[in-house]
Amino acid sequence: MTISEENYIKVIYHLSLVSPKGVNTNAIAGMLDTKASSVTDMLKKLSEKELVSYQKYQGVTLTDKGFYSAKMIVRKHRLWEVFLVDKLNFSWDEVHEIAEELEHIKSENLINKLDAFLDFPSFDPHGDPIPNADGEIKKINKLLLSETELNKEYQCVGVKDSSSEFLQYLDKQKIALGSKITVKEKESFDDTLLVQIDSRQLTISNKIANNLYVK
Amino acid sequence: MTISEENYIKVIYHLSLVSPKGVNTNAIAGMLDTKASSVTDMLKKLSEKELVSYQKYQGVTLTDKGFYSAKMIVRKHRLWEVFLVDKLNFSWDEVHEIAEELEHIKSENLINKLDAFLDFPSFDPHGDPIPNADGEIKKINKLLLSETELNKEYQCVGVKDSSSEFLQYLDKQKIALGSKITVKEKESFDDTLLVQIDSRQLTISNKIANNLYVK
DNA sequence: TATTATTTTTAGTTTTGCCTAAATTTTTAG
DNA sequence: CTAAAAATTTAGGCAAAACTAAAAATAATA
Ligand SMILES: [Mn+2]
Ligand SMILES: [Mn+2]
Ligand SMILES: [Mn+2]
Ligand SMILES: [Mn+2]
């Protein structure tokens, strides 16, 4: 697979988690910052290689082969992110871009040795699960902060939006994966939350609450 | 710079250490396993970007800019090789191919953090010097085993040929960087050497002696 | 020096991945 | 159910990086 093909497969994977019936051409184009006509061209090629099932106008899904390939790319991406944060002391808002390049390095041996070196982590720095060498993914029951019950203690386990702006906001508010969070009050007018984080009180907008996973 | 451009610059760098007057089109083609006509095309592009000085039929040399770029690619290649051997437990004959890919990862920040993580190594697993962040290279006075004096103790510091066949031969004979080597006798007919390595006696062909650096 | 031989460049194609513009199909609304 | 809107595909092209074949320049040699 070329780097371009890998990027398409990965995007189709991510989109198919949301629309399992079939992924739209325009959605793919949007994620890859390219044009729908280019996507159509690539879908034909991926279909030829039996990485996706594609009938024109009907959207696209991954074949088993494509699904496995996608998970291996995601595995590489997330393991490299762990390496960058845990070993090289990058902060969690700096690693995504670099991992976008590292995920295309070809050696399977490399990624398995990296996995061992990192002690077989199950989650990346953003709380996303890391597929193991067989493509199996550990699921956890997480929910958005906006969906939690009042006065019940949760633990922060991930982010939905992993843009550096959002991650830097969390850093500024000293909210990290592992932080204990309890929603004390919910303002019905705008869904703003009054929360207790570790031992601090904080007011959190609905937008934030919709992008923070807890369990 | 594209990956292809980087590969050309790196090859021109290596060849120009041997032929500083100017590197031949065919020599470049040979190293990159491509055709002379493709090289000519690329030389025009690199010249356009002021990475090389090139006049047709006259061979090519790196500009200061090209020379610095080349050293940064070599720096990345060799640092990644150190990482693979020291941290991921690859053996020294397995790392070159993977480093050929890793050397094209773009972030300067990444490579400087990797450098720090590895404790600023000066030499890679094959004994080749690693340029620092400014492009400076630590030179050592090394010579080939075939050029040594009889009955004088040397230390193995590098390999000229770093093919896996040669490296695996050295592993088999338990010759590693750091090994103490003394040439006891030289057979004048075929230049075969009788050497003492650490505490063992060994007969070594001229071909081997011409590819092992000592100091 | 004149003539080969070798090296290098030019000319013309190919493939990959992308683009714009136009045509087609599907979906949504009236 | 039809007409407009939206989504998707086709057609035709472009740029990068490779190739082959042929031409031109340089180097080697008789
Ligand atoms: Mn990421
Ligand atoms: Mn991540
Ligand atoms: Mn190498
Ligand atoms: Mn090396």
XYZ file of C-alpha atoms (C1' of nucleotides) and ligand atoms in Angstrom:
494
model
C 0.000 0.000 0.000
C 1.179 3.492 -0.805
C 1.011 6.229 1.829
C -1.942 7.734 0.015
C -3.812 4.423 -0.039
C -3.102 3.970 3.661
C -4.493 7.402 4.417
C -7.692 6.611 2.561
C -8.102 3.264 4.324
C -7.578 4.879 7.702
C -10.122 7.627 7.022
C -12.677 5.117 5.762
C -12.091 3.134 8.946
C -12.714 6.125 11.193
C -15.795 7.195 9.256
C -17.231 3.685 9.153
C -17.257 3.577 12.958
C -19.863 6.341 12.716
C -21.647 5.251 9.524
C -21.238 1.480 9.296
C -23.803 1.242 6.448
C -21.380 2.873 4.047
C -19.081 5.855 3.936
C -19.844 8.779 1.609
C -17.442 10.068 -0.992
C -17.807 13.638 0.238
C -17.105 12.651 3.836
C -13.826 11.066 2.770
C -12.931 14.078 0.657
C -13.593 16.344 3.629
C -11.343 14.385 5.963
C -8.498 14.162 3.474
C -8.843 17.729 2.299
C -9.182 16.630 -1.296
C -11.919 16.596 -3.951
C -14.734 14.110 -4.386
C -13.505 13.220 -7.867
C -10.118 12.244 -6.468
C -11.847 10.067 -3.904
C -13.819 8.282 -6.612
C -10.577 7.534 -8.451
C -9.007 6.087 -5.321
C -12.072 4.053 -4.373
C -11.842 2.265 -7.696
C -8.234 1.404 -7.017
C -8.885 0.241 -3.449
C -11.791 -1.812 -4.700
C -9.533 -3.378 -7.330
C -7.175 -4.371 -4.515
C -10.089 -5.756 -2.509
C -9.510 -3.441 0.422
C -13.014 -1.937 0.126
C -16.356 -2.960 -1.340
C -17.576 -0.233 -3.570
C -20.491 0.202 -5.942
C -20.831 3.552 -7.488
C -23.230 5.995 -5.853
C -23.668 3.505 -2.982
C -20.879 4.523 -0.601
C -18.037 2.303 0.486
C -17.237 -0.191 3.258
C -14.024 -1.923 4.239
C -13.491 -5.587 3.398
C -12.049 -7.802 6.149
C -8.670 -7.278 4.582
C -9.148 -3.501 4.514
C -10.464 -3.497 8.074
C -7.411 -5.341 9.331
C -5.059 -3.049 7.410
C -6.799 -0.019 8.892
C -6.404 -1.341 12.410
C -2.711 -1.942 11.837
C -2.265 1.666 10.711
C -4.205 2.915 13.739
C -2.088 0.624 15.923
C 1.091 2.162 14.565
C -0.232 5.694 14.918
C -1.217 5.240 18.543
C 1.890 3.309 19.595
C 4.086 6.045 18.146
C 2.033 8.621 20.034
C 2.707 6.731 23.263
C 6.399 6.627 22.422
C 6.515 10.355 21.733
C 4.759 11.266 24.977
C 6.170 8.659 27.355
C 9.728 8.407 26.085
C 10.506 11.634 24.265
C 8.513 13.934 26.560
C 6.303 15.474 23.929
C 3.032 16.862 25.237
C -0.189 15.233 24.084
C -1.094 18.127 21.813
C 2.113 17.862 19.749
C 2.175 14.217 18.753
C -0.626 13.700 16.276
C 1.073 15.320 13.298
C 4.322 13.412 13.782
C 2.436 10.153 14.258
C 0.686 10.835 10.938
C 4.079 10.343 9.328
C 5.421 7.566 11.549
C 2.313 5.420 11.025
C 3.457 4.744 7.445
C 6.798 3.136 8.341
C 6.540 -0.364 6.964
C 8.206 -2.933 9.285
C 5.884 -5.181 11.281
C 8.837 -6.288 13.353
C 9.501 -2.661 14.245
C 6.023 -2.031 15.542
C 5.953 -5.200 17.613
C 9.291 -4.378 19.196
C 8.094 -0.840 19.855
C 4.969 -2.286 21.473
C 7.138 -4.410 23.791
C 9.448 -1.489 24.555
C 6.404 0.533 25.632
C 5.121 -2.396 27.719
C 2.124 -3.203 25.526
C 0.011 -0.140 26.260
C -3.765 -0.450 25.753
C -4.487 3.253 25.273
C -2.778 6.154 23.578
C -2.143 9.578 25.175
C -5.651 10.720 24.186
C -7.356 7.712 25.724
C -7.952 5.952 22.407
C -7.550 2.170 22.390
C -4.521 0.577 20.702
C -5.279 -2.524 18.620
C -2.975 -5.423 19.514
C -0.896 -7.355 16.967
C -3.990 -9.381 16.020
C -6.118 -6.280 15.529
C -8.119 -6.783 18.711
C -9.247 -3.645 20.480
C -9.987 -3.333 24.178
C -13.336 -1.574 24.555
C -14.196 0.420 27.656
C -17.536 1.837 28.722
C -16.928 5.519 28.462
C -19.442 8.327 28.210
C -19.275 12.037 27.568
C -19.072 14.348 30.559
C -22.305 15.914 29.251
C -24.087 12.578 29.708
C -23.140 11.932 33.327
C -25.293 11.861 36.432
C -25.136 14.640 39.000
C -23.024 14.130 42.127
C -21.485 10.893 40.957
C -17.703 10.603 40.692
C -16.191 9.770 37.318
C -12.672 9.516 36.003
C -11.461 11.299 32.919
C -10.426 8.686 30.323
C -10.281 10.341 26.933
C -11.039 13.158 24.543
C -13.362 13.186 21.565
C -11.813 16.278 19.994
C -8.052 15.941 20.029
C -7.175 19.279 18.451
C -4.264 21.049 20.115
C -6.574 23.951 21.061
C -8.795 21.673 23.102
C -5.876 19.729 24.617
C -4.143 22.953 25.576
C -7.349 24.200 27.187
C -7.441 21.015 29.276
C -3.789 21.487 30.235
C -4.514 25.049 31.303
C -7.401 23.867 33.475
C -5.218 21.021 34.777
C -7.616 18.400 33.522
C -5.708 15.273 32.575
C -6.533 11.642 31.862
C -7.043 10.103 35.292
C -8.524 13.238 36.889
C -11.558 12.612 39.093
C -14.628 14.564 37.985
C -17.988 15.101 39.671
C -20.734 17.237 38.170
C -22.230 19.330 40.972
C -24.756 21.423 39.059
C -26.099 21.744 35.551
C -27.348 25.124 34.318
C -30.480 24.283 32.347
C -30.372 27.414 30.204
C -27.080 26.675 28.392
C -26.036 23.298 29.820
C -22.999 24.810 31.503
C -21.688 22.487 34.225
C -20.313 23.239 37.642
C -17.839 20.433 38.268
C -15.385 19.364 40.893
C -12.084 18.226 39.411
C -9.751 16.531 41.869
C -10.196 19.136 44.616
C -10.969 22.214 42.524
C -14.324 23.711 41.466
C -14.684 24.682 37.827
C -17.338 25.922 35.402
C -17.328 24.055 32.136
C -19.171 24.892 28.930
C -21.382 22.452 27.118
C -18.915 22.340 24.238
C -16.172 21.134 26.557
C -18.470 18.623 28.247
C -19.320 17.188 24.843
C -15.696 16.429 24.075
C -14.450 14.871 27.280
C -14.902 11.155 27.960
C -15.247 9.786 31.477
C -16.118 6.467 33.022
C 12.047 18.371 0.045
C 10.304 15.232 -1.165
C 11.547 11.801 -0.102
C 12.974 11.302 -3.562
C 14.880 14.586 -3.438
C 16.228 13.675 -0.007
C 17.451 10.339 -1.293
C 19.313 12.029 -4.134
C 20.910 14.588 -1.818
C 22.038 11.871 0.566
C 23.588 9.782 -2.216
C 25.372 12.805 -3.661
C 26.705 13.515 -0.173
C 28.108 10.009 0.254
C 29.625 9.965 -3.218
C 31.139 13.426 -2.845
C 33.138 12.233 0.166
C 34.961 9.999 -2.310
C 34.914 12.264 -5.369
C 34.838 15.834 -4.062
C 35.556 17.265 -7.551
C 32.105 16.353 -8.740
C 29.802 13.364 -8.670
C 28.944 11.495 -11.876
C 25.424 10.938 -13.123
C 26.019 7.226 -13.566
C 27.386 6.854 -10.042
C 24.207 8.378 -8.638
C 22.054 6.195 -10.855
C 23.930 3.133 -9.645
C 23.424 3.948 -5.971
C 19.733 4.723 -6.389
C 19.087 1.822 -8.700
C 17.600 4.109 -11.324
C 18.544 5.301 -14.806
C 20.957 8.065 -15.766
C 18.201 9.953 -17.553
C 16.146 10.069 -14.373
C 19.164 11.401 -12.528
C 19.616 14.179 -15.053
C 15.984 15.199 -14.577
C 16.413 15.329 -10.814
C 19.728 17.205 -10.963
C 17.992 19.991 -12.850
C 15.359 20.200 -10.173
C 17.865 20.151 -7.310
C 19.904 22.781 -9.080
C 16.794 24.915 -9.457
C 16.313 24.657 -5.687
C 19.981 25.551 -5.139
C 20.778 22.325 -3.332
C 23.451 21.366 -5.879
C 25.624 23.144 -8.416
C 25.256 21.480 -11.719
C 26.450 22.196 -15.227
C 25.605 19.609 -17.758
C 28.246 16.983 -18.504
C 30.368 18.376 -15.645
C 29.122 16.349 -12.693
C 27.481 17.754 -9.605
C 28.492 19.076 -6.184
C 26.418 20.032 -3.147
C 25.911 23.694 -2.290
C 26.313 24.690 1.370
C 22.563 24.405 1.705
C 22.566 20.948 0.106
C 25.511 19.853 2.239
C 23.738 20.852 5.432
C 20.522 19.126 4.331
C 22.471 15.974 3.572
C 24.063 15.961 6.998
C 20.667 16.358 8.651
C 19.365 13.325 6.759
C 22.445 11.310 7.732
C 21.968 12.508 11.322
C 18.414 11.224 11.344
C 19.371 7.928 9.742
C 22.111 7.213 12.253
C 20.179 8.345 15.327
C 17.292 6.082 14.378
C 19.771 3.207 13.940
C 21.029 3.816 17.479
C 17.451 3.840 18.741
C 16.627 0.579 16.992
C 19.700 -1.211 18.336
C 19.962 0.271 21.826
C 16.297 0.599 22.722
C 14.393 -1.876 20.587
C 17.057 -4.611 20.597
C 17.426 -4.937 16.870
C 20.756 -6.364 15.769
C 23.094 -4.138 13.761
C 22.443 -5.971 10.514
C 18.665 -5.335 10.611
C 18.447 -1.600 11.091
C 19.614 0.013 7.881
C 16.488 -0.657 5.844
C 14.150 0.647 8.532
C 16.318 3.727 9.062
C 16.045 4.391 5.313
C 12.373 5.073 5.956
C 12.644 6.775 9.330
C 15.230 9.258 8.066
C 12.501 11.009 6.063
C 10.264 11.884 9.030
C 10.115 15.652 9.010
C 10.125 17.096 12.553
C 13.358 18.741 13.717
C 11.988 18.770 17.250
C 11.527 15.021 17.048
C 15.093 14.322 16.078
C 16.540 16.579 18.753
C 14.400 14.935 21.425
C 15.423 11.531 20.125
C 19.057 12.639 20.291
C 18.609 13.626 23.964
C 16.730 10.397 24.749
C 19.689 8.436 23.356
C 22.156 10.575 25.337
C 23.658 12.390 22.364
C 25.523 9.475 20.804
C 28.520 10.311 18.587
C 28.547 7.086 16.596
C 25.941 4.779 15.135
C 25.871 0.972 15.543
C 28.250 0.589 12.584
C 30.783 3.054 13.956
C 29.772 5.887 11.631
C 29.793 9.378 13.129
C 26.492 11.146 13.873
C 26.377 14.824 12.879
C 25.155 17.010 15.758
C 22.266 19.488 15.452
C 24.616 22.009 13.823
C 25.881 19.486 11.306
C 29.265 19.053 12.956
C 30.838 15.622 12.704
C 33.328 14.154 15.147
C 36.237 12.695 13.183
C 38.333 9.858 14.525
C 41.593 8.464 13.191
C 40.580 5.065 12.062
C 42.323 2.762 9.640
C 41.510 -0.500 7.957
C 42.639 -3.686 9.642
C 44.596 -4.416 6.459
C 46.697 -1.299 7.045
C 47.753 -2.014 10.623
C 51.191 -2.791 12.030
C 52.067 -6.282 13.213
C 51.884 -7.042 16.926
C 50.288 -3.774 17.868
C 46.925 -3.759 19.643
C 44.015 -1.981 18.022
C 40.346 -1.616 18.830
C 37.591 -2.384 16.387
C 35.656 0.847 15.736
C 33.625 0.464 12.564
C 32.799 -1.284 9.328
C 33.285 -0.075 5.773
C 30.868 -2.580 4.263
C 27.693 -2.644 6.317
C 25.806 -5.305 4.382
C 23.999 -7.808 6.568
C 26.163 -10.617 5.158
C 29.329 -8.975 6.438
C 27.782 -7.958 9.759
C 26.478 -11.468 10.316
C 29.912 -12.866 9.534
C 31.382 -10.605 12.227
C 28.679 -11.711 14.689
C 29.494 -15.339 13.951
C 33.188 -14.702 14.624
C 32.244 -12.695 17.728
C 33.915 -9.578 16.411
C 32.092 -6.500 17.686
C 32.791 -2.791 17.928
C 35.115 -2.470 20.920
C 36.878 -5.790 20.380
C 40.676 -5.678 20.809
C 42.551 -6.848 17.720
C 46.240 -7.605 17.201
C 47.642 -8.846 13.909
C 50.119 -11.590 14.674
C 51.151 -12.666 11.169
C 50.507 -11.667 7.587
C 50.626 -14.291 4.849
C 52.398 -12.525 2.013
C 50.938 -14.762 -0.708
C 47.274 -13.777 -0.254
C 47.403 -11.186 2.536
C 45.482 -13.447 4.892
C 45.951 -12.315 8.512
C 46.416 -14.300 11.647
C 44.889 -12.131 14.351
C 44.200 -12.250 18.032
C 40.727 -10.986 18.888
C 40.122 -10.457 22.587
C 41.638 -13.786 23.677
C 40.970 -15.880 20.574
C 43.161 -16.597 17.548
C 41.562 -16.249 14.141
C 42.503 -16.348 10.468
C 41.006 -13.491 8.509
C 40.886 -13.003 4.752
C 42.087 -9.880 3.006
C 38.531 -9.030 2.017
C 37.457 -8.963 5.651
C 40.533 -6.963 6.671
C 39.669 -4.379 4.029
C 36.242 -3.757 5.494
C 36.957 -3.511 9.192
C 38.039 -0.218 10.762
C 40.249 -0.120 13.839
C 42.080 2.560 15.741
C 44.433 13.406 -34.764
C 40.616 10.681 -36.044
C 37.667 7.328 -34.663
C 35.460 4.544 -31.292
C 33.521 3.950 -26.831
C 31.421 5.805 -22.906
C 28.799 9.052 -20.538
C 25.249 12.185 -20.366
C 21.330 14.599 -21.988
C 17.004 15.169 -24.665
C 12.543 13.652 -26.392
C 8.664 11.293 -25.802
C 5.815 7.970 -22.614
C 3.861 5.949 -18.392
C 1.806 5.797 -13.730
C 0.087 7.854 -9.565
C -2.545 11.095 -7.385
C -4.482 15.094 -7.835
C -7.375 18.919 -10.206
C -11.637 21.440 -12.851
C -15.664 21.225 -15.470
C -19.359 18.742 -17.113
C -22.499 14.885 -16.955
C -25.111 11.639 -14.352
C -27.498 9.670 -10.434
C -29.750 10.019 -6.125
C -32.143 12.610 -2.707
C -35.157 16.137 -1.121
C -39.055 19.235 -1.546
C -42.937 21.216 -3.439
C -44.853 12.688 -8.829
C -42.003 16.045 -10.661
C -38.469 19.542 -10.322
C -34.709 21.379 -8.013
C -30.734 20.428 -5.121
C -27.068 17.685 -3.683
C -23.931 14.013 -4.247
C -21.206 11.399 -7.175
C -18.926 10.039 -11.267
C -16.752 10.824 -15.849
C -13.749 13.227 -19.013
C -9.830 15.559 -19.845
C -5.478 17.492 -17.878
C -1.376 18.449 -14.991
C 2.945 17.595 -12.243
C 6.279 14.404 -10.203
C 9.219 10.740 -10.874
C 10.187 7.125 -13.278
C 11.252 4.691 -18.120
C 13.131 3.733 -23.225
C 15.275 5.142 -27.287
C 17.858 8.366 -29.695
C 20.992 12.295 -29.948
C 24.883 14.856 -28.316
C 29.052 15.589 -25.745
C 33.149 13.913 -23.655
C 36.807 10.563 -22.975
C 39.726 6.901 -24.575
C 42.590 4.815 -27.972
C 44.667 3.481 -32.282
Mn -3.414 11.011 16.593
Mn -4.260 9.715 19.648
Mn 22.406 2.705 7.604
Mn 24.835 2.941 10.054
